[in-house]
Coordinates of C-alpha atoms in Angstrom, one line a residue:
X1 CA -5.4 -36.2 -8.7
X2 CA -4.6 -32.3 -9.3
X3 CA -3.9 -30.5 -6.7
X4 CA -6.6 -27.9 -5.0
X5 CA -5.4 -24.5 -4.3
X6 CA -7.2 -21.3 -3.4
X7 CA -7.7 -17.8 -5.4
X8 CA -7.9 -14.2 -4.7
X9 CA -9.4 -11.6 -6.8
X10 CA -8.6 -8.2 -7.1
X11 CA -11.8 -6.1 -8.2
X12 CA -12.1 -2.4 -8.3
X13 CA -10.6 -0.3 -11.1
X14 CA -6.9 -0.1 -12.0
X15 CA -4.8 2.7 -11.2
X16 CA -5.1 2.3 -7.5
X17 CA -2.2 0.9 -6.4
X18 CA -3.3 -3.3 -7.1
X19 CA 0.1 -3.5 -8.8
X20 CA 1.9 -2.2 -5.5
X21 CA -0.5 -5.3 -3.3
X22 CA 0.4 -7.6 -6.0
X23 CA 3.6 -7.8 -5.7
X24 CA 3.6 -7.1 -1.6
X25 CA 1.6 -10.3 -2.0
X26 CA 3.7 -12.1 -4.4
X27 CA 6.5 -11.7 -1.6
X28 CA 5.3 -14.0 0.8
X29 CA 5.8 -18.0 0.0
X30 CA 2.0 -18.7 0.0
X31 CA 1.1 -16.7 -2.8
X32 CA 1.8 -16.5 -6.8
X33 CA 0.4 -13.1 -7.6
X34 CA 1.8 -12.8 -11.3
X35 CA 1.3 -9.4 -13.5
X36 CA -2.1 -10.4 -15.3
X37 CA -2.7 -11.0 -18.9
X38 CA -6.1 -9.9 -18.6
X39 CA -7.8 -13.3 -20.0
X40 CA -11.4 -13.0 -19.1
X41 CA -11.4 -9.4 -20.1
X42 CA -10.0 -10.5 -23.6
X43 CA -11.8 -13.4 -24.5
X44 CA -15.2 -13.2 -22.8
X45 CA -16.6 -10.8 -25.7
X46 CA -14.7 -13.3 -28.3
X47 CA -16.5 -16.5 -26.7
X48 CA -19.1 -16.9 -29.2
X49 CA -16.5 -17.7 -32.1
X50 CA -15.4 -20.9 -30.4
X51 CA -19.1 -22.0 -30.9
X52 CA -20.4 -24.7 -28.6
X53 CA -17.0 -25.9 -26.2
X54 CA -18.3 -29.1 -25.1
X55 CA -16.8 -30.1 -28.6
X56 CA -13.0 -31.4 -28.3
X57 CA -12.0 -28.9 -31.0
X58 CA -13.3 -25.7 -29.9
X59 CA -12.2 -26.3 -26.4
X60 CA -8.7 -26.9 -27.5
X61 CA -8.4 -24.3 -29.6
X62 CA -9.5 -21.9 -26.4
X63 CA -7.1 -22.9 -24.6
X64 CA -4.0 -22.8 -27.5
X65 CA -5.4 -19.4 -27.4
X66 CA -5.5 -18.6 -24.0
X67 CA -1.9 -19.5 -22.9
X68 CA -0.9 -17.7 -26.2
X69 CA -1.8 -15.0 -24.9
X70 CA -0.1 -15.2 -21.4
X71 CA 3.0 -16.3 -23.1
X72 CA 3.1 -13.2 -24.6
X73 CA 2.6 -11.3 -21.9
X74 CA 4.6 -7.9 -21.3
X75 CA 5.9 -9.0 -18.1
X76 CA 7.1 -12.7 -19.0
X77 CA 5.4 -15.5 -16.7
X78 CA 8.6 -17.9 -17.5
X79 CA 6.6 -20.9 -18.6
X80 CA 5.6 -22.2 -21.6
X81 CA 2.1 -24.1 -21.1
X82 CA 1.2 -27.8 -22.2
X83 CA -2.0 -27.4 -23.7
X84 CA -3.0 -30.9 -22.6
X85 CA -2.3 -30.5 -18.9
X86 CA -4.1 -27.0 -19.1
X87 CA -7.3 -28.7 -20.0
X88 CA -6.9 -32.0 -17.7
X89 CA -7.1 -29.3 -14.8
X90 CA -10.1 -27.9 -15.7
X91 CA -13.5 -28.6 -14.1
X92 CA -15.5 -27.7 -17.1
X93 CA -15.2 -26.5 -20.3
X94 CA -15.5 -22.8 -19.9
X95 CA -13.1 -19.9 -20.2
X96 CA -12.9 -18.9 -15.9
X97 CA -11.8 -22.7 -15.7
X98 CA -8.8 -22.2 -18.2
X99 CA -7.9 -18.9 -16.3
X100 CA -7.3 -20.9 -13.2
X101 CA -5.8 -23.9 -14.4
X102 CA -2.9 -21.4 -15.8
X103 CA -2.8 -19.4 -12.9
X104 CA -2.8 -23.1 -11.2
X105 CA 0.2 -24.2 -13.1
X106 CA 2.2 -20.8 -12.0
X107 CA 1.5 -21.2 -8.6
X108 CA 2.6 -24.9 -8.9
X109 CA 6.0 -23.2 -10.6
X110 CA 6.3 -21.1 -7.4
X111 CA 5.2 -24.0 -4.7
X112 CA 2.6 -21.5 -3.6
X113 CA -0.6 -22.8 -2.5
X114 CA -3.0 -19.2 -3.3
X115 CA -2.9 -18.1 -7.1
X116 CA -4.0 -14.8 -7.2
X117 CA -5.5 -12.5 -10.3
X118 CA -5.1 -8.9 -10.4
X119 CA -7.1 -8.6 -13.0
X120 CA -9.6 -5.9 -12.1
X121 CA -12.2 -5.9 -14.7
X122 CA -13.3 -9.2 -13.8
X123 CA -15.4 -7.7 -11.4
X124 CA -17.9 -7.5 -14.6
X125 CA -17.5 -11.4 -14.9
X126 CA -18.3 -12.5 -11.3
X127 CA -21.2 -14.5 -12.5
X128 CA -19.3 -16.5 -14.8
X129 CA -16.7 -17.0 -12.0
X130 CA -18.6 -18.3 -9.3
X131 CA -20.8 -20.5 -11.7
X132 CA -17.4 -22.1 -12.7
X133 CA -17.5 -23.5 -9.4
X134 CA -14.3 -20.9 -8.3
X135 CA -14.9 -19.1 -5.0
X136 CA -12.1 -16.4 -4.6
X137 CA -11.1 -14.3 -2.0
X138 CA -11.9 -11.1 -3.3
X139 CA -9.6 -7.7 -2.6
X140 CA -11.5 -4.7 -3.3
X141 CA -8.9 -2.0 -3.9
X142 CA -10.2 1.8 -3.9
X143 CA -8.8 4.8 -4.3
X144 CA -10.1 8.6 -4.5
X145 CA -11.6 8.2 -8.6
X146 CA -10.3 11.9 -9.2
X147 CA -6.9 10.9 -9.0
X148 CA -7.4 7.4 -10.9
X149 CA -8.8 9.6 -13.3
X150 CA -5.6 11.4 -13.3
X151 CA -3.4 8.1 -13.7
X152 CA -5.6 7.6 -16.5
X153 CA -4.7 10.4 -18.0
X154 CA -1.0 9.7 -17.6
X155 CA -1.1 6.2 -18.8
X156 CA -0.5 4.3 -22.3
X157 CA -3.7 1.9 -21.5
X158 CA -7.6 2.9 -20.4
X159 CA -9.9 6.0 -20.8
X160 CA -8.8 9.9 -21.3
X161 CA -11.7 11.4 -21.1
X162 CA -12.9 12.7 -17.0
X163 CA -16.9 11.7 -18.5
X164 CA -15.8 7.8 -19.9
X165 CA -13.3 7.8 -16.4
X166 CA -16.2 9.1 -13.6
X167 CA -18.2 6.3 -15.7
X168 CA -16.1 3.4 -15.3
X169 CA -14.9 4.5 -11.8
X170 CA -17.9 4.6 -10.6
X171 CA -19.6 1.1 -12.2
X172 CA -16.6 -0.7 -11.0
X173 CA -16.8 0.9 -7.6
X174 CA -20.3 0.0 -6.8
X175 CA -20.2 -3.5 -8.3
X176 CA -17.3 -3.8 -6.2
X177 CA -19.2 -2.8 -3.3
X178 CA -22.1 -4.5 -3.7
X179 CA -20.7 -7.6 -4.2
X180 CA -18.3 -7.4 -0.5
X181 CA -21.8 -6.7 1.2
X182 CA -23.5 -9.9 -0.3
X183 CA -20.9 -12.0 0.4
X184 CA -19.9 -13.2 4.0
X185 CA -17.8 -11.1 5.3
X186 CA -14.8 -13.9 6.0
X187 CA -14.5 -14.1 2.0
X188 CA -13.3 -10.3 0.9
X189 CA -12.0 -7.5 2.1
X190 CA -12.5 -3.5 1.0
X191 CA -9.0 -1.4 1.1
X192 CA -8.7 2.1 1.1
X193 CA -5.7 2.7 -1.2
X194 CA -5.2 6.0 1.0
X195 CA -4.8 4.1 4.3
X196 CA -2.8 1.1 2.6
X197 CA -0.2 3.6 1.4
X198 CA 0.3 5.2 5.0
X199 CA 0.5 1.9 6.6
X200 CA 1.6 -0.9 3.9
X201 CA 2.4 -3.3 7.1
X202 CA -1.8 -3.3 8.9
X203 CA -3.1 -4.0 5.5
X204 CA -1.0 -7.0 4.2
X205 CA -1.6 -8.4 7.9
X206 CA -5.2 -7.8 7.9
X207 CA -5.1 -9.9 4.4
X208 CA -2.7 -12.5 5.7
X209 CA -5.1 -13.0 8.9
X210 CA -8.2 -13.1 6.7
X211 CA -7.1 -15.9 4.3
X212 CA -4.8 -17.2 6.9
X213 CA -1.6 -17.3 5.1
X214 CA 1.4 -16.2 7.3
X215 CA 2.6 -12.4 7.8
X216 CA 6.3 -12.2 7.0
X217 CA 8.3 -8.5 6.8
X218 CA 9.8 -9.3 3.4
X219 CA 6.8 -8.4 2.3
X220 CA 8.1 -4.5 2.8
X221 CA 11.0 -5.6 0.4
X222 CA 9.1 -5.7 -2.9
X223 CA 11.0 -3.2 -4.3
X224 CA 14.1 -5.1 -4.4
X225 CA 12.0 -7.9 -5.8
X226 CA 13.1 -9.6 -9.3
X227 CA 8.7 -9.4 -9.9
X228 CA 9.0 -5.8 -9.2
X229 CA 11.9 -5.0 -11.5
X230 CA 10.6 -6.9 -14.2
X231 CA 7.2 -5.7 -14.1
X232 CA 9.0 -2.2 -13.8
X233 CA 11.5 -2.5 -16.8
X234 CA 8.3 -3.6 -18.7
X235 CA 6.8 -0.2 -19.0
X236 CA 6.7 2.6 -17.6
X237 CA 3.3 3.0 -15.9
X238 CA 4.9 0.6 -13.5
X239 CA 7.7 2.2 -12.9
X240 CA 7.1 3.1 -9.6
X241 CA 7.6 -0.6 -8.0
X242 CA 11.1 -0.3 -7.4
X243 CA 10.5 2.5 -5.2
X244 CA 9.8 2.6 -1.6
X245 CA 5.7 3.1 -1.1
X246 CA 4.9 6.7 -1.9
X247 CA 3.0 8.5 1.3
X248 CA 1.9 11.4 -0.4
X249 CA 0.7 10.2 -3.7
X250 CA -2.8 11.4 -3.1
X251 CA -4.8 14.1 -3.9
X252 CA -3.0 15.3 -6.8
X253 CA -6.3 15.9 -8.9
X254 CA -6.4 19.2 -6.9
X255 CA -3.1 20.4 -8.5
X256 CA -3.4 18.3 -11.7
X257 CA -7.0 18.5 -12.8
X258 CA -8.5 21.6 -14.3
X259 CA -12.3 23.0 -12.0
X260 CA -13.9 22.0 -15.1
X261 CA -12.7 18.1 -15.4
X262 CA -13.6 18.0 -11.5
X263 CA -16.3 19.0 -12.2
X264 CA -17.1 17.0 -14.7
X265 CA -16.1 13.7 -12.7
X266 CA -17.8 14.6 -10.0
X267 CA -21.5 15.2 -12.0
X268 CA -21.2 11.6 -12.7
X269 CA -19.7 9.8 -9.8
X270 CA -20.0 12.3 -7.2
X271 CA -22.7 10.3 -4.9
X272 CA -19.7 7.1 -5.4
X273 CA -17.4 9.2 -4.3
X274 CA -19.4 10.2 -1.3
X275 CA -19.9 6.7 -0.4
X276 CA -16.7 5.4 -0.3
X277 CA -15.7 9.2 1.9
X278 CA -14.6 11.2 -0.1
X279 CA -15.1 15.0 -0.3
X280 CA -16.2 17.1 -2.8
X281 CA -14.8 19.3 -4.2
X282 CA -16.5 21.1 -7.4
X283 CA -20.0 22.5 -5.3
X284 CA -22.4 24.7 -7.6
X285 CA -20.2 23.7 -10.5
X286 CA -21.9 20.3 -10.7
X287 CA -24.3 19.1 -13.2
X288 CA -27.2 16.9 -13.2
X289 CA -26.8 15.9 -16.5
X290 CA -25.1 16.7 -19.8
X291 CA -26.6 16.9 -23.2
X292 CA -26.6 14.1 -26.3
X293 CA -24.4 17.2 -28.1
X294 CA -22.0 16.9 -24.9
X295 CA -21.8 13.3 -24.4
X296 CA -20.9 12.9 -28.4
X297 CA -17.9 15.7 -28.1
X298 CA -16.9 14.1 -24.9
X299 CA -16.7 10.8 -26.7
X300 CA -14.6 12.0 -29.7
X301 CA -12.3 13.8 -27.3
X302 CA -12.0 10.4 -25.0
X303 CA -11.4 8.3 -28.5
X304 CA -8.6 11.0 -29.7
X305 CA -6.8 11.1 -26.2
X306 CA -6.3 7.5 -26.7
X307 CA -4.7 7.8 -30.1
X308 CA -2.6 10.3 -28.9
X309 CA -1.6 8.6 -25.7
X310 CA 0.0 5.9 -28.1
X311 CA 1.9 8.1 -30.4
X312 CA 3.5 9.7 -27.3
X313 CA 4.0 6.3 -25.9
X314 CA 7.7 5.3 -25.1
X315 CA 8.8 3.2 -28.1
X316 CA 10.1 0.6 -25.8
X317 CA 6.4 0.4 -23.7
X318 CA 5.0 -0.5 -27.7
X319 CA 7.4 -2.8 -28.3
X320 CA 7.0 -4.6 -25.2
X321 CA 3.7 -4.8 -25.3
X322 CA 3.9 -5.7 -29.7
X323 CA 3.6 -9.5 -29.7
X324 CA 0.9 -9.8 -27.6
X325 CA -1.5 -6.7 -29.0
X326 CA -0.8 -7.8 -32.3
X327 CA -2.2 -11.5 -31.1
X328 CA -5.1 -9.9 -29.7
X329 CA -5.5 -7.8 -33.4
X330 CA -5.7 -11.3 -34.9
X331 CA -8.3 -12.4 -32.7
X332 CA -10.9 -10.0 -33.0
X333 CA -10.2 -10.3 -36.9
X334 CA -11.1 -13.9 -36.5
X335 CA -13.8 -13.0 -34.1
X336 CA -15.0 -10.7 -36.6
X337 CA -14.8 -12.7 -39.4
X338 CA -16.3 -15.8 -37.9
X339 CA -19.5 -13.1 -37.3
X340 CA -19.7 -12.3 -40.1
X341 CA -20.1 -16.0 -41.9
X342 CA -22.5 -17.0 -39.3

């Protein structure tokens, strides 16, 4: 009989400091919090080229794929799955049941009896989740969307343009929301990236006495981790978690951000902003709306910041991340050319 061990999920949008609680988390004994692959994000819109998974076959195959892909993972999990005991753990024959049996079999690795995903954008697959017959813990991490916007901006992954940015902030924020107010309140817990950074130490204890798993001050030693460094030497978007928690790494939209891309964020998510407390800051300069004309430059200017983010992209973040974007190339060529036979 497999063993039964409980799951948090991190929901929100990246960019506001999840990395940093992942590996505070991944500190203490209790938990495997391992840098996420991203699987439900990557195969959910790829599901209907399995075809029906109650056959042997296509379940199989979904789960070759699946550890594939976390086996090439930037920062390296260290195992190497057996596709047969993957699929023995799973419940049913659906893709949130693979997820956990591999994040089952890393926890099992580690001894850890909570496997946690960090994986943020499964906060548009909660349906799928909980009908899978998985009841996480969920983290809702948040931080002021101007300055996510910003990290954006900076990063080699995600949006580049402060319209597609306010968009996806604000979605994620009130799904995020919505969902910690339906649920009882014992089974998630809303953090204030601001307030975790001041006082790292209250919010990992106010996690540790929610899911009951015990406080200990190594936690505060991430930074010396072998998770941090590895996750750190893996690109540099993450280089910041072999450094001691910055304070003062807020608010730097105000310096960094022209009027006009505050502005901009703030037409669209402005009443999101208000509602998680945070100030505006663009007044009269605010829009209701923007035209088609707008949207459609907006949208070329958000598609070109992401080619150039790549070209300027440290050779070494690429290569890092090569095996495992060109596996996901190959998918969605299969994807698309199962489609197109149907």
């Amino acid at each position: 009989m497999t063993k039964e061990l409980r799951s948090i999920q991190f929901i929100g949008t990246q960019r506001s400091g999840s990395n940093l609680l992942r590996v505070m988390l991944n500190q203490l004994p209790e938990i495997s919090a391992p840098h996420p692959p991203h699987i439900l994000q990557t195969f959910m819109p790829l599901l209907p080229m399995y075809g029906n998974l109650e056959s042997p076959g296509a379940f199989a195959q979904l789960v070759d794929d699946v550890c594939t892909l976390v086996e090439l993972n930037p920062v390296n999990w260290g195992l190497q799955f057996d596709r047969a005991e993957i699929a023995s753990r799973c419940a049913g024959k659906n893709l949130p049941q693979v997820s956990k049996a591999v994040y089952e079999m890393k926890a099992l690795q580690k001894g850890a009896s909570w496997w946690c995903c960090k994986s943020m954008a499964n906060i548009h697959y909660i349906d799928a989740i909980e009908a899978a017959g998985i009841h996480p813990f969920y983290i809702h991490i948040y931080r002021d969307g101007r300055d996510v916007a910003l990290s954006f901006r900076k990063a080699i992954v995600g949006e580049k343009h402060m319209y597609a940015l306010a968009r996806q902030w604000s979605e994620e924020q009130e799904l995020s929301h919505a969902l910690c107010a339906k649920l009882d309140p014992s089974r998630s817990i809303q953090i204030r990236y601001e307030e975790y950074t001041l006082d790292p130490e209250k919010t990992i204890r106010a996690i540790c006495e929610k899911t009951g798993v015990m406080y200990r001050p190594e936690v505060m030693d991430y930074n010396r981790s072998d998770e941090s460094k590895e996750t750190a030497a893996s690109g540099l978007m993450w280089g910041n978690l072999v450094k001691p928690v910055m304070k003062d790494n807020t608010n730097k939209f105000l310096r960094e951000l022209s009027a006009e891309d505050i502005a901009i964020f703030e037409s669209v998510a402005g009443e999101t902003l208000q509602k998680l407390g945070y100030t505006l800051h663009a007044g009269k300069d605010t829009r209701t709306n923007f035209s088609e004309t707008e949207i459609a430059v907006f949208h070329a200017e958000n598609k070109k910041g992401k080619e150039e983010a790549r070209k300027k992209a440290d050779p070494a973040d690429l290569e890092k991340r090569a095996a495992q974007d060109a596996f996901i190339g190959a998918l969605k060529k299969r994807f698309e050319s199962v489609t197109a036979n149907a």
